XYZ file of C-alpha atoms in Angstrom:
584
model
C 11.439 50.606 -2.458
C 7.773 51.206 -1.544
C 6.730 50.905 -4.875
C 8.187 47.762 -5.469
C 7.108 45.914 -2.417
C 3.556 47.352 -2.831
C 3.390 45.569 -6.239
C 5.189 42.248 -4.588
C 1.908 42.896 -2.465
C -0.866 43.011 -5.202
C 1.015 39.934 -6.750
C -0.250 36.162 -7.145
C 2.580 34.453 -5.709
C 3.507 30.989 -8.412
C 0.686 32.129 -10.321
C 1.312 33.940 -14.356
C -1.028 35.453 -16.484
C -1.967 33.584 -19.975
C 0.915 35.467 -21.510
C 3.120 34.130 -18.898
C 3.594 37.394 -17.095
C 2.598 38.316 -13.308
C -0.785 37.804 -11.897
C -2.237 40.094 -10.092
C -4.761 40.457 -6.947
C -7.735 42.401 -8.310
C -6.577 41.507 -11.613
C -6.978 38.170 -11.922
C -8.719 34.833 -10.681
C -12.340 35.210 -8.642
C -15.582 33.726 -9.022
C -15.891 35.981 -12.601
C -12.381 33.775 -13.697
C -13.894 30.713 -12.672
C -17.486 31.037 -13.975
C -16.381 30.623 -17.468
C -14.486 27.352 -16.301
C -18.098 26.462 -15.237
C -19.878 27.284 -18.976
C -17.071 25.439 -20.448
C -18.324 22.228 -18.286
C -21.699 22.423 -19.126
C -20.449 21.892 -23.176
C -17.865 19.594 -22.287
C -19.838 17.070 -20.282
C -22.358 17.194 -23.001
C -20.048 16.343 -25.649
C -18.588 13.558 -23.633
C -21.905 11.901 -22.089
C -24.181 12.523 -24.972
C -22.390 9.225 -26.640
C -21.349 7.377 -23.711
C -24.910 7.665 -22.386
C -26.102 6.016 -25.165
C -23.255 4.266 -26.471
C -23.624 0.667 -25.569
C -27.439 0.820 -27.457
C -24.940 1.738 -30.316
C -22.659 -0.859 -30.401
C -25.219 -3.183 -29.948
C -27.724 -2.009 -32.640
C -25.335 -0.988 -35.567
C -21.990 -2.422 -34.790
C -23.693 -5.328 -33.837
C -22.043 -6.663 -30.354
C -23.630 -9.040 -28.239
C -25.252 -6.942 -25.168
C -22.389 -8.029 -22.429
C -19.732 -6.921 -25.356
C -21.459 -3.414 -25.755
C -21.330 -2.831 -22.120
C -17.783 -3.847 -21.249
C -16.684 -2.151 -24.231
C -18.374 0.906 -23.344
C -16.848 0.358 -19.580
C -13.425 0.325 -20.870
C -13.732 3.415 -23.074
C -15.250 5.190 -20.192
C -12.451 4.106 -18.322
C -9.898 4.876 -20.190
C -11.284 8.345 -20.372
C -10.881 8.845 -17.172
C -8.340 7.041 -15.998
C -5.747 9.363 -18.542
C -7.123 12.458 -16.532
C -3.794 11.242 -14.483
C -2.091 12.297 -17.337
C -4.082 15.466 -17.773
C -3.082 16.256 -14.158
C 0.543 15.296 -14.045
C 1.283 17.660 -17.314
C -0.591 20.402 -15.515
C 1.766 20.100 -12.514
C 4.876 18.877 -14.145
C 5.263 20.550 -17.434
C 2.406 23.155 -19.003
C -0.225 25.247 -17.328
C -4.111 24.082 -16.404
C -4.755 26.428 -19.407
C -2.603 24.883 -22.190
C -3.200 21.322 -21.282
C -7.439 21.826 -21.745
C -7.073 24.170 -25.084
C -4.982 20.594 -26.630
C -6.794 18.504 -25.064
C -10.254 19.897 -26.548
C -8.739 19.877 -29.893
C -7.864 16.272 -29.177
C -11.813 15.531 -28.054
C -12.786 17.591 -31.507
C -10.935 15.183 -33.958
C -11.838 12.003 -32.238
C -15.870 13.460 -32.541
C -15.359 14.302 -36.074
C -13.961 10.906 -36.975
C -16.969 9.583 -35.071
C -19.068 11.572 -37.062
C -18.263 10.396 -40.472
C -18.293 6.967 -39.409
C -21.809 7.367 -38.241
C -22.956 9.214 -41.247
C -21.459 6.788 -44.078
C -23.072 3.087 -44.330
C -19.878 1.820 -45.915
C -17.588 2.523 -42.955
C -19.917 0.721 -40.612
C -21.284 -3.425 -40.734
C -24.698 -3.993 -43.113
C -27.760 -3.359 -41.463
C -29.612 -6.370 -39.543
C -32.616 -6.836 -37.524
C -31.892 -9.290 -34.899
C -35.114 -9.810 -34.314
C -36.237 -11.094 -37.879
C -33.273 -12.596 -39.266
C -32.130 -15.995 -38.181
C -28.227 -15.263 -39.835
C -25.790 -13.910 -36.922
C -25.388 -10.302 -37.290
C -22.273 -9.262 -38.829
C -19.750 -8.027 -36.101
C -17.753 -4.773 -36.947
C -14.236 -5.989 -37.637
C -11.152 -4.509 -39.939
C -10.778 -1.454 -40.916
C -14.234 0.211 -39.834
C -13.423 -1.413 -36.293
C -10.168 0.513 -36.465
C -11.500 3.412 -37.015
C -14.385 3.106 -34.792
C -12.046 2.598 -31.746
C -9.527 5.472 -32.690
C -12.324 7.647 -32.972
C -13.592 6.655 -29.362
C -10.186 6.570 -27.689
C -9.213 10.013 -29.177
C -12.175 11.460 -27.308
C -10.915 9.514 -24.244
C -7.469 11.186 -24.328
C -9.087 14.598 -24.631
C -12.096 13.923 -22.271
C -8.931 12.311 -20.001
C -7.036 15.882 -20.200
C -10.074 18.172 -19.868
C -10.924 16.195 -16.553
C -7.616 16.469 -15.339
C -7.124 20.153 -15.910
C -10.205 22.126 -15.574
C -11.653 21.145 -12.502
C -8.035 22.395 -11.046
C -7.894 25.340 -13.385
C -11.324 26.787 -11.588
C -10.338 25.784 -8.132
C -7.016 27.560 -8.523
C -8.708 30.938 -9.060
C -9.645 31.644 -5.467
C -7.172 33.083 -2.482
C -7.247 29.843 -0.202
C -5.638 32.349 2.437
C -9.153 33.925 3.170
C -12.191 32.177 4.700
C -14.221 33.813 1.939
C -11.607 32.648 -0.353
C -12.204 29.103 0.785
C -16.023 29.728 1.427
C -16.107 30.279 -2.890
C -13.716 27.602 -3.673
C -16.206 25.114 -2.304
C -19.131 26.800 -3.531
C -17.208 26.335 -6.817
C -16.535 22.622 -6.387
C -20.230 22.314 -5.527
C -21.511 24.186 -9.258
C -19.091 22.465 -10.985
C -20.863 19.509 -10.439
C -23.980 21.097 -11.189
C -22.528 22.420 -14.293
C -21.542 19.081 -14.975
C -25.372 17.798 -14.438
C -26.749 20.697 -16.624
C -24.664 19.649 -19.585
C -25.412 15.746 -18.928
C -29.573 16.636 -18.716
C -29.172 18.388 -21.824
C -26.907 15.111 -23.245
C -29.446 12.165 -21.763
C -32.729 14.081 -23.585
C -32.335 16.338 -26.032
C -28.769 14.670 -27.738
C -30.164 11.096 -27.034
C -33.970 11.596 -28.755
C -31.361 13.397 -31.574
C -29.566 9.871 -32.121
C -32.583 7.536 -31.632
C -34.931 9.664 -33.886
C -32.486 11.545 -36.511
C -29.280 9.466 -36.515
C -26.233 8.645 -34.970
C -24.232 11.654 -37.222
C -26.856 14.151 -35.830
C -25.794 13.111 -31.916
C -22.081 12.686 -33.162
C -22.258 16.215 -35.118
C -23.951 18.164 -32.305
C -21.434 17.040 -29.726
C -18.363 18.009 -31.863
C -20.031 21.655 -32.066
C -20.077 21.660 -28.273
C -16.576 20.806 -27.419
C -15.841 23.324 -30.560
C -17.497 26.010 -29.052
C -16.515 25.379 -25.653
C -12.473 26.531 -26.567
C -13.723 30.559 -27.672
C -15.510 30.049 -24.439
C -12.785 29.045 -22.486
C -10.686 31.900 -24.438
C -12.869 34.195 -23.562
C -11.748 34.369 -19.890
C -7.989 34.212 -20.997
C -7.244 38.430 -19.066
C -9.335 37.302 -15.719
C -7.358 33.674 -15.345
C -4.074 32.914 -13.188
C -2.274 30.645 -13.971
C 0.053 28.312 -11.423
C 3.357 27.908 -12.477
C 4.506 24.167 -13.314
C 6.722 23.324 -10.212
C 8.591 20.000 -11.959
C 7.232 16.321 -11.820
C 5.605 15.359 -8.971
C 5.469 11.950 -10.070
C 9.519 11.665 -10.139
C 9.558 13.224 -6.689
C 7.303 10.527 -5.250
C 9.802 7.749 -6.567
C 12.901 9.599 -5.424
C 11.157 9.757 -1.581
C 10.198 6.205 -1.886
C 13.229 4.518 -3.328
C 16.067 6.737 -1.204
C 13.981 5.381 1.698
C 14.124 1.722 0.602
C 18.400 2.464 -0.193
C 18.972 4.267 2.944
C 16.851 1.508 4.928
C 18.600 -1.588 2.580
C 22.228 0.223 3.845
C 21.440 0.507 7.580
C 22.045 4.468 7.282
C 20.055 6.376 10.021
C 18.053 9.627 8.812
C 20.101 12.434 9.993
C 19.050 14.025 13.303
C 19.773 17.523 12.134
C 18.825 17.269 8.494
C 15.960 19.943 8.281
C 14.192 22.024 5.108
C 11.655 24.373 5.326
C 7.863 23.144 4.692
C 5.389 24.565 2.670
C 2.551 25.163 5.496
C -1.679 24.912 4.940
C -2.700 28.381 4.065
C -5.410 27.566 5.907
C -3.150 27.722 9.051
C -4.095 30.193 11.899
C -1.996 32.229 14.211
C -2.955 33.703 17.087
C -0.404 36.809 17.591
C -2.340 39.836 19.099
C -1.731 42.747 16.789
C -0.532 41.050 13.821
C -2.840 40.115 11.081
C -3.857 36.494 10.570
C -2.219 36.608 6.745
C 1.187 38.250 7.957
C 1.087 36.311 10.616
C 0.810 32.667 8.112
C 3.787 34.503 5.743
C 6.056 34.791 8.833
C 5.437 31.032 9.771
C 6.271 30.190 6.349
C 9.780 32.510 6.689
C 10.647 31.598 10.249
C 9.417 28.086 11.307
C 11.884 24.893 10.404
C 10.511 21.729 10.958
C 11.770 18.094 11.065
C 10.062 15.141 9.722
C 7.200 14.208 11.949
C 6.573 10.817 12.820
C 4.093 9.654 10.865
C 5.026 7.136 8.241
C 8.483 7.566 9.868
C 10.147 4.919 7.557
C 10.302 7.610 4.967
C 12.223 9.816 7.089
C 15.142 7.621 5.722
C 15.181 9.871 2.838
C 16.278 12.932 4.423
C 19.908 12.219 4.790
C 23.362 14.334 5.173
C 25.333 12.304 2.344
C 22.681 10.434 -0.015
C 24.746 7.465 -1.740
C 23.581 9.634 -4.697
C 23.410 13.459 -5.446
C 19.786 12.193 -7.485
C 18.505 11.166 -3.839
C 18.938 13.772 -1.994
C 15.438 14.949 -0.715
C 14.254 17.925 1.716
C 11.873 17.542 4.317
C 9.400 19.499 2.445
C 9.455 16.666 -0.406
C 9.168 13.564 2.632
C 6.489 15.050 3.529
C 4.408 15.888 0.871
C 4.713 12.224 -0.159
C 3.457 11.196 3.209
C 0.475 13.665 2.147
C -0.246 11.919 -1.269
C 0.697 8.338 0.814
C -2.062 8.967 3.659
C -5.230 10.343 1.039
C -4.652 6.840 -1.125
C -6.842 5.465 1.275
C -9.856 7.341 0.576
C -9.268 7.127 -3.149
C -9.088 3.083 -3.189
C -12.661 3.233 -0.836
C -14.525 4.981 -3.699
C -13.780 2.581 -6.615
C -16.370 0.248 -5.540
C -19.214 3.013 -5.554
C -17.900 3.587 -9.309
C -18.187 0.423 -10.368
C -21.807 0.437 -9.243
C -22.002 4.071 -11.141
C -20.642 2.099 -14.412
C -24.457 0.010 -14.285
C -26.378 3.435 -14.731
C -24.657 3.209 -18.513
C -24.799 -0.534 -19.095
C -27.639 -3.064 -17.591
C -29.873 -0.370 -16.497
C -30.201 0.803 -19.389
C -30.872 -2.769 -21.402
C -32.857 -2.955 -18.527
C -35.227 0.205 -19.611
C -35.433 -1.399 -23.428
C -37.302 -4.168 -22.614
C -39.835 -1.776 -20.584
C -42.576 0.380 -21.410
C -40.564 3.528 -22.056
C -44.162 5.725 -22.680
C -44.847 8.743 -20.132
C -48.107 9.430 -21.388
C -48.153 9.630 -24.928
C -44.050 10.397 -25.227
C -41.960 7.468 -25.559
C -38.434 7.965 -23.605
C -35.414 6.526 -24.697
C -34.105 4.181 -22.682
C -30.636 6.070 -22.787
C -32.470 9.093 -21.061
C -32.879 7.310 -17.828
C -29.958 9.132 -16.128
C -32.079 12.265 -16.446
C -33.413 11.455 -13.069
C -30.177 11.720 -10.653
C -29.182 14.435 -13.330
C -32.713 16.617 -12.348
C -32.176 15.891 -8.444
C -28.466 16.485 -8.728
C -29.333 19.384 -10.218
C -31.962 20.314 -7.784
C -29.633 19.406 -4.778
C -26.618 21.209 -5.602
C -27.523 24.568 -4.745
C -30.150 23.317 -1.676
C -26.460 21.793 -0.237
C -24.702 24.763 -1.003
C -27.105 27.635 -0.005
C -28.991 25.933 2.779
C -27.640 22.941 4.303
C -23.985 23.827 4.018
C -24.730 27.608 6.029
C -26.587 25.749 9.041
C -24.273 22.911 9.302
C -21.383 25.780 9.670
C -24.002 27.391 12.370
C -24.603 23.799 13.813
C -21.169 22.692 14.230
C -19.495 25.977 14.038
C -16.539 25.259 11.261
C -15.926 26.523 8.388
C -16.723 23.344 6.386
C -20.117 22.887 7.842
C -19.962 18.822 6.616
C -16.435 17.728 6.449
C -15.167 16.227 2.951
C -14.576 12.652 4.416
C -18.022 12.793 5.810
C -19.518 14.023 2.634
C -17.486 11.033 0.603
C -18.839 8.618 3.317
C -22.885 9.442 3.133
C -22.581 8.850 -0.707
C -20.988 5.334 0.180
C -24.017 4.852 2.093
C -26.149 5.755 -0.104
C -24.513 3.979 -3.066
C -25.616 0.100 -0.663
C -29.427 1.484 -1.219
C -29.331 1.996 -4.467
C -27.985 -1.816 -5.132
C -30.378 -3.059 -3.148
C -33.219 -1.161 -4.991
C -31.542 -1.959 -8.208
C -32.077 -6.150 -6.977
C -35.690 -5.512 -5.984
C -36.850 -3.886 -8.675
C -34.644 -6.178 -11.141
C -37.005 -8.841 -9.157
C -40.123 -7.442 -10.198
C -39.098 -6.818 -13.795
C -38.094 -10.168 -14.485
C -41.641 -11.513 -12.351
C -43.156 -9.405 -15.353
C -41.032 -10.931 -18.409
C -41.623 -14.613 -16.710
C -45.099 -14.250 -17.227
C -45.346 -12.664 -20.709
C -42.541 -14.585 -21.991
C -38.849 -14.256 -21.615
C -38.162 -14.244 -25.607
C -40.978 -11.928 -26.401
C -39.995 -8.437 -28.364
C -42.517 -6.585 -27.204
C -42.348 -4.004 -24.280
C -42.533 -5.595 -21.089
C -46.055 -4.251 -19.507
C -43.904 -2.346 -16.465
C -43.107 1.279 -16.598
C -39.648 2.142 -16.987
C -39.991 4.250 -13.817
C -39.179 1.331 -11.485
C -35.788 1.376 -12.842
C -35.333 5.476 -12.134
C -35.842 4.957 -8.315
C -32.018 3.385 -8.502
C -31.534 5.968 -10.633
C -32.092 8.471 -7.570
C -30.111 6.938 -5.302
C -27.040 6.409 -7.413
C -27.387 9.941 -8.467
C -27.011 11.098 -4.747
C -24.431 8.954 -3.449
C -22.428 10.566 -6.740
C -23.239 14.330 -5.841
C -22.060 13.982 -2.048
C -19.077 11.973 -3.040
C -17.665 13.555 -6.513
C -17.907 16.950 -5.102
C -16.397 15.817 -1.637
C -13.565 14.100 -3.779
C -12.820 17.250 -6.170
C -12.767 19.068 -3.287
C -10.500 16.480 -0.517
C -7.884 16.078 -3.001
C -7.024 19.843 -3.502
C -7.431 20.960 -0.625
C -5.594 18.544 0.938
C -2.517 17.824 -1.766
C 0.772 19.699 -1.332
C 0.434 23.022 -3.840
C 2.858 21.057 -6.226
C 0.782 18.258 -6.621
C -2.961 19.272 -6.784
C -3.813 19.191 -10.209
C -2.108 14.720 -10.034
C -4.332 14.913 -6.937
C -7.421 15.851 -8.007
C -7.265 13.685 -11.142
C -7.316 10.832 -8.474
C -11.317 11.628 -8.360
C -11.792 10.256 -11.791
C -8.986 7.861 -11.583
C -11.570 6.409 -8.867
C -14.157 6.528 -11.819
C -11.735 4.779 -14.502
C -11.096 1.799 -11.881
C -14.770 1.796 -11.032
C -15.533 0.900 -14.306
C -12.661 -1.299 -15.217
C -13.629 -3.027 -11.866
C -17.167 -3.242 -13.645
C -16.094 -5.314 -16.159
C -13.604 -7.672 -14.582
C -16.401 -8.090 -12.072
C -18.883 -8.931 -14.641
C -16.202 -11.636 -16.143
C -15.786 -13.124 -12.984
C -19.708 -13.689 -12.279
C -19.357 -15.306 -15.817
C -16.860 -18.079 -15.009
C -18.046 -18.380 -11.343
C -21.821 -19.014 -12.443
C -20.766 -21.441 -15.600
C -20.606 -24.651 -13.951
C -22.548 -28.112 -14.106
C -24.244 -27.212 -17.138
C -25.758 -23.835 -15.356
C -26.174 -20.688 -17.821
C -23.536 -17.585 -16.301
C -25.675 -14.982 -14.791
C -24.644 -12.170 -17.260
C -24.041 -13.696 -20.684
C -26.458 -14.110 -23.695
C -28.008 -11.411 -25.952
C -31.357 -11.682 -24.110
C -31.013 -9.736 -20.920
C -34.282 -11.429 -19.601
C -32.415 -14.374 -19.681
C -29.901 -12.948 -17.236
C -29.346 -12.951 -13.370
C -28.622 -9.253 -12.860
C -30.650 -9.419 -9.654
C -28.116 -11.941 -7.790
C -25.823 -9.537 -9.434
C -26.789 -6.691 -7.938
C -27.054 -8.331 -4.808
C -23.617 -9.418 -4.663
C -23.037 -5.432 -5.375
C -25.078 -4.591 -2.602
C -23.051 -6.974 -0.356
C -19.576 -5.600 -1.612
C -20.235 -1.976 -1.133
C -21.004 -2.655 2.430
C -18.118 -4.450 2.876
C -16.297 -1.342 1.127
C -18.141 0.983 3.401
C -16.895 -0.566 6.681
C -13.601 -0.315 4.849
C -13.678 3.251 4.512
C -15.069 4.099 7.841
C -11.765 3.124 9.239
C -9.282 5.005 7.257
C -11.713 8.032 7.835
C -11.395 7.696 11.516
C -7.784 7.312 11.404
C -7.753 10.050 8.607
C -5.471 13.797 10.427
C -6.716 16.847 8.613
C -3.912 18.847 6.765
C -5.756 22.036 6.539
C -7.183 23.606 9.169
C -10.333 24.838 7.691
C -11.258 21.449 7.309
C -9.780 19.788 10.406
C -12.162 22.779 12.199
């Protein structure tokens, strides 16, 4: 009897191995498990950004879209990406494990960079070659066939990219024991290298992959990212004895819409939530208990066993769910399930705030960059590409990670003596901050650019006489307002999301980004058919971008996001902790 509760002891409770048998304490999971999660970002980031980095130069220049075309259509594909790391999330928690969903969903990435490639590499599958600049004939748009196949290519990447994003991050996170401070201490030093990682592969995507495509070829940029995500899965395999694994726990998704609609019935039919209707609740780990002579983790496994507890009174309306006799066996919810909806309910807040800072993220891979070609791109006697701009935020991301995490995270935990040092809504709310500055740069210098191209011409081809440099200073800016608020994000959602729900919760971060751009682009359309009246030119349309407004653009952004920021500052006051560590 010893024996067998001394293993029950050494076990991963929910968690299984890669062969689907026990995990075990010692065994499995740690920072060794979740470093390899962290190699495997590096090469998938680079895969993914290497092209979408660059991507709108390529539609433009050899698919031949107009400028505003190239940029929405790289908005939506970047969107789409991200916005299926829902589904990525909702088959971790629902149906497979963190581990199965990324192996397909790599293989997924793989085919849609190999169709890519052969596209790129074959002159027949793409539209003749034109020079813009010489010919007076309309370039000939891609269309047909070679259209088809560019855009299965590029969504096939999205659905992988989509399930990578909404696995891994999870998959590493779920390695730790969240019932330890030091277990919690290395699941947000994870959160914060994971976005390093994520820089590391992007630095070496925006220089070395991007002077690749601009100097060798498309196929060369193309073929080097489908050797990444390639080698990324024996990578990821590699670490298959250290990972656990948690177990699927059903659809989250069908349990929200079961809390929500026997809420609305039982409301509709006047039926009262029962006063004694009760089900245990899944508790924070994070909880504390203050029992001399019992340890704090026995202590939290008692709670668990011994403490009932009835709906609280938030969001009461949804109490309504928890009834004696539902009108249908199919409605009958538990406390626990009421309120983990509540949970999901109360962090949509936060999620809807950060869209806008996306959709002023979605400009680093669109204007700015169209921006950059018309500039002198020459640091000395190297020319940059203009799709290599993001290398700034990537270097200071890069840079700041580890200064957060090593320097100002430990005296902030002195400072205000918590655990978290900087909570995650405050974290999320500096990089709203900082994302206003960076529009407002972004209008100033966009000022000053077009000063330059006023006086030298607005048609000329040549290089603007203005270093490219101006535009990198938005660059910085952007690229700080997204460390402080991905990593805050990543790391809000799971910590915060019932155990059932975490890896749906965490997608939410780049379901922000997927929105953010989309928002991008219906933004951009509405500018268009706001600013064409009386005869007056829309501010973003045309395929000279000197002959664009982006500055009253950018304004506008500027405007919005503070608007947004006010926005958020509310829900994050109103905003009640779930776990404790963070709450402290």
């Amino acid at each position: 009897m010893e024996v067998v509760e001394a293993q029950e002891v050494e076990t991963w409770q929910g968690y299984v191995n890669w062969r689907n048998k026990p995990a075990y304490k010692g065994r499995h999971g740690g920072m060794i498990a979740a470093s390899f999660v962290l190699v495997v970002e590096v090469l998938e980031n680079l895969a993914y950004l290497a092209n979408a980095s660059n991507l709108v130069l390529y539609l433009e220049d050899y698919m031949h879209f107009s400028p505003s075309k190239s940029a929405n259509n790289v908005t939506n594909f970047m969107g789409t990406a991200f916005l299926l790391a829902l589904l990525g999330g909702f088959l971790s928690d629902a149906f497979s494990t963190t581990y199965f969903i990324y192996l397909i969903s790599a293989l997924i990435e793989f085919l849609g960079l190999i169709l890519l490639t052969i596209q790129a590499r074959s002159a027949s599958l793409k539209p003749p070659l034109c020079d813009k600049a010489t010919s007076n004939i309309p370039c000939e748009e891609v269309d047909g066939g070679k259209a088809a196949m560019l855009f299965l290519g590029l969504y096939l990447v999205a659905l992988g990219v989509g399930g990578i994003k909404g696995s891994l991050p999870t998959h590493g996170a779920e390695q730790f024991d969240e019932s330890t401070p030091n277990g919690r201490k290395q699941r947000s030093t994870f959160f914060n290298y994971f976005v390093f990682c994520l820089s590391c592969g992007g630095l070496i995507a925006v220089t070395f992959v991007v002077w690749i495509e601009d100097n060798k070829g498309w196929q060369w940029g193309f073929g080097i990212s489908t050797l990444a995500i390639l080698l990324s899965i024996p990578i990821f395999l590699a670490g298959s004895a250290r990972y656990k694994n948690k177990i699927p726990s059903g659809s989250p998704i069908t349990t929200i819409f079961k809390v929500l609609f026997a809420a609305t019935i039982n409301t509709c039919i006047r039926r009262s939530p029962s006063s004694n209707a009760i089900a245990n609740l899944t508790t924070s780990p994070n909880s504390n208990s203050n029992k001399s002579g019992i340890d704090s983790k026995q202590a939290n496994n008692k709670a668990l066993e011994e403490i009932i507890h009835t709906p609280t009174e938030s969001l009461k309306h949804l109490n309504r769910a928890v009834v004696n006799k539902p009108v249908n066996k199919f409605l009958e919810c538990t406390v626990q399930e009421v309120e983990e909806v509540k949970i999901v309910i109360k962090i949509l807040p936060t999620f809807a705030c950060t869209i806008l800072l996306n959709c002023c993220l979605a400009q680093l891979s669109t204007f700015s960059v169209q921006q950059a070609a018309t500039m002198d791109t020459k640091i000395g006697s190297l020319k940059v590409p203009p799709a290599s701009l993001p290398v700034f935020p990537v270097i200071f991301i890069m840079i700041l990670a580890p200064v957060y995490d090593h320097f100002i995270i430990p005296f902030m935990r002195k400072f205000t003596k918590s655990e978290s040092g900087i909570t995650h809504l405050q974290r999320i709310g500096i990089g709203l901050f900082l994302s206003i500055i960076a529009m407002a740069v972004a209008a100033l210098v966009e000022i000053k650019r077009k000063r330059v191209a006023t006086e030298h011409g607005l048609d000329s081809n040549e290089p603007l006489p203005i270093t490219f440099l101006w535009i990198a200073f938005q660059y910085l800016f952007l690229g700080s307002a997204d460390l402080f608020t991905l990593a805050g994000l990543l790391e809000f959602f799971f910590t915060e999301a019932p155990a059932s729900m975490r890896s749906l919760a965490t997608s939410l971060t780049w379901a922000s980004l997927a929105m953010g751009y989309y928002l991008s682009s219906v933004i951009v359309s509405i500018v268009n058919r706001a600013s064409d009246y009386s005869g007056h030119k829309p501010w973003l349309s045309g395929s000279n971008i000197n002959e664009y407004h982006l500055e009253r653009f950018y304004w506008l952004m500027c405007v919005l996001s503070g608007l947004n920021f006010i926005h958020y500052l509310f829900w994050a006051n109103c905003y009640k902790y779930r776990s404790a560590a963070a709450n402290n």
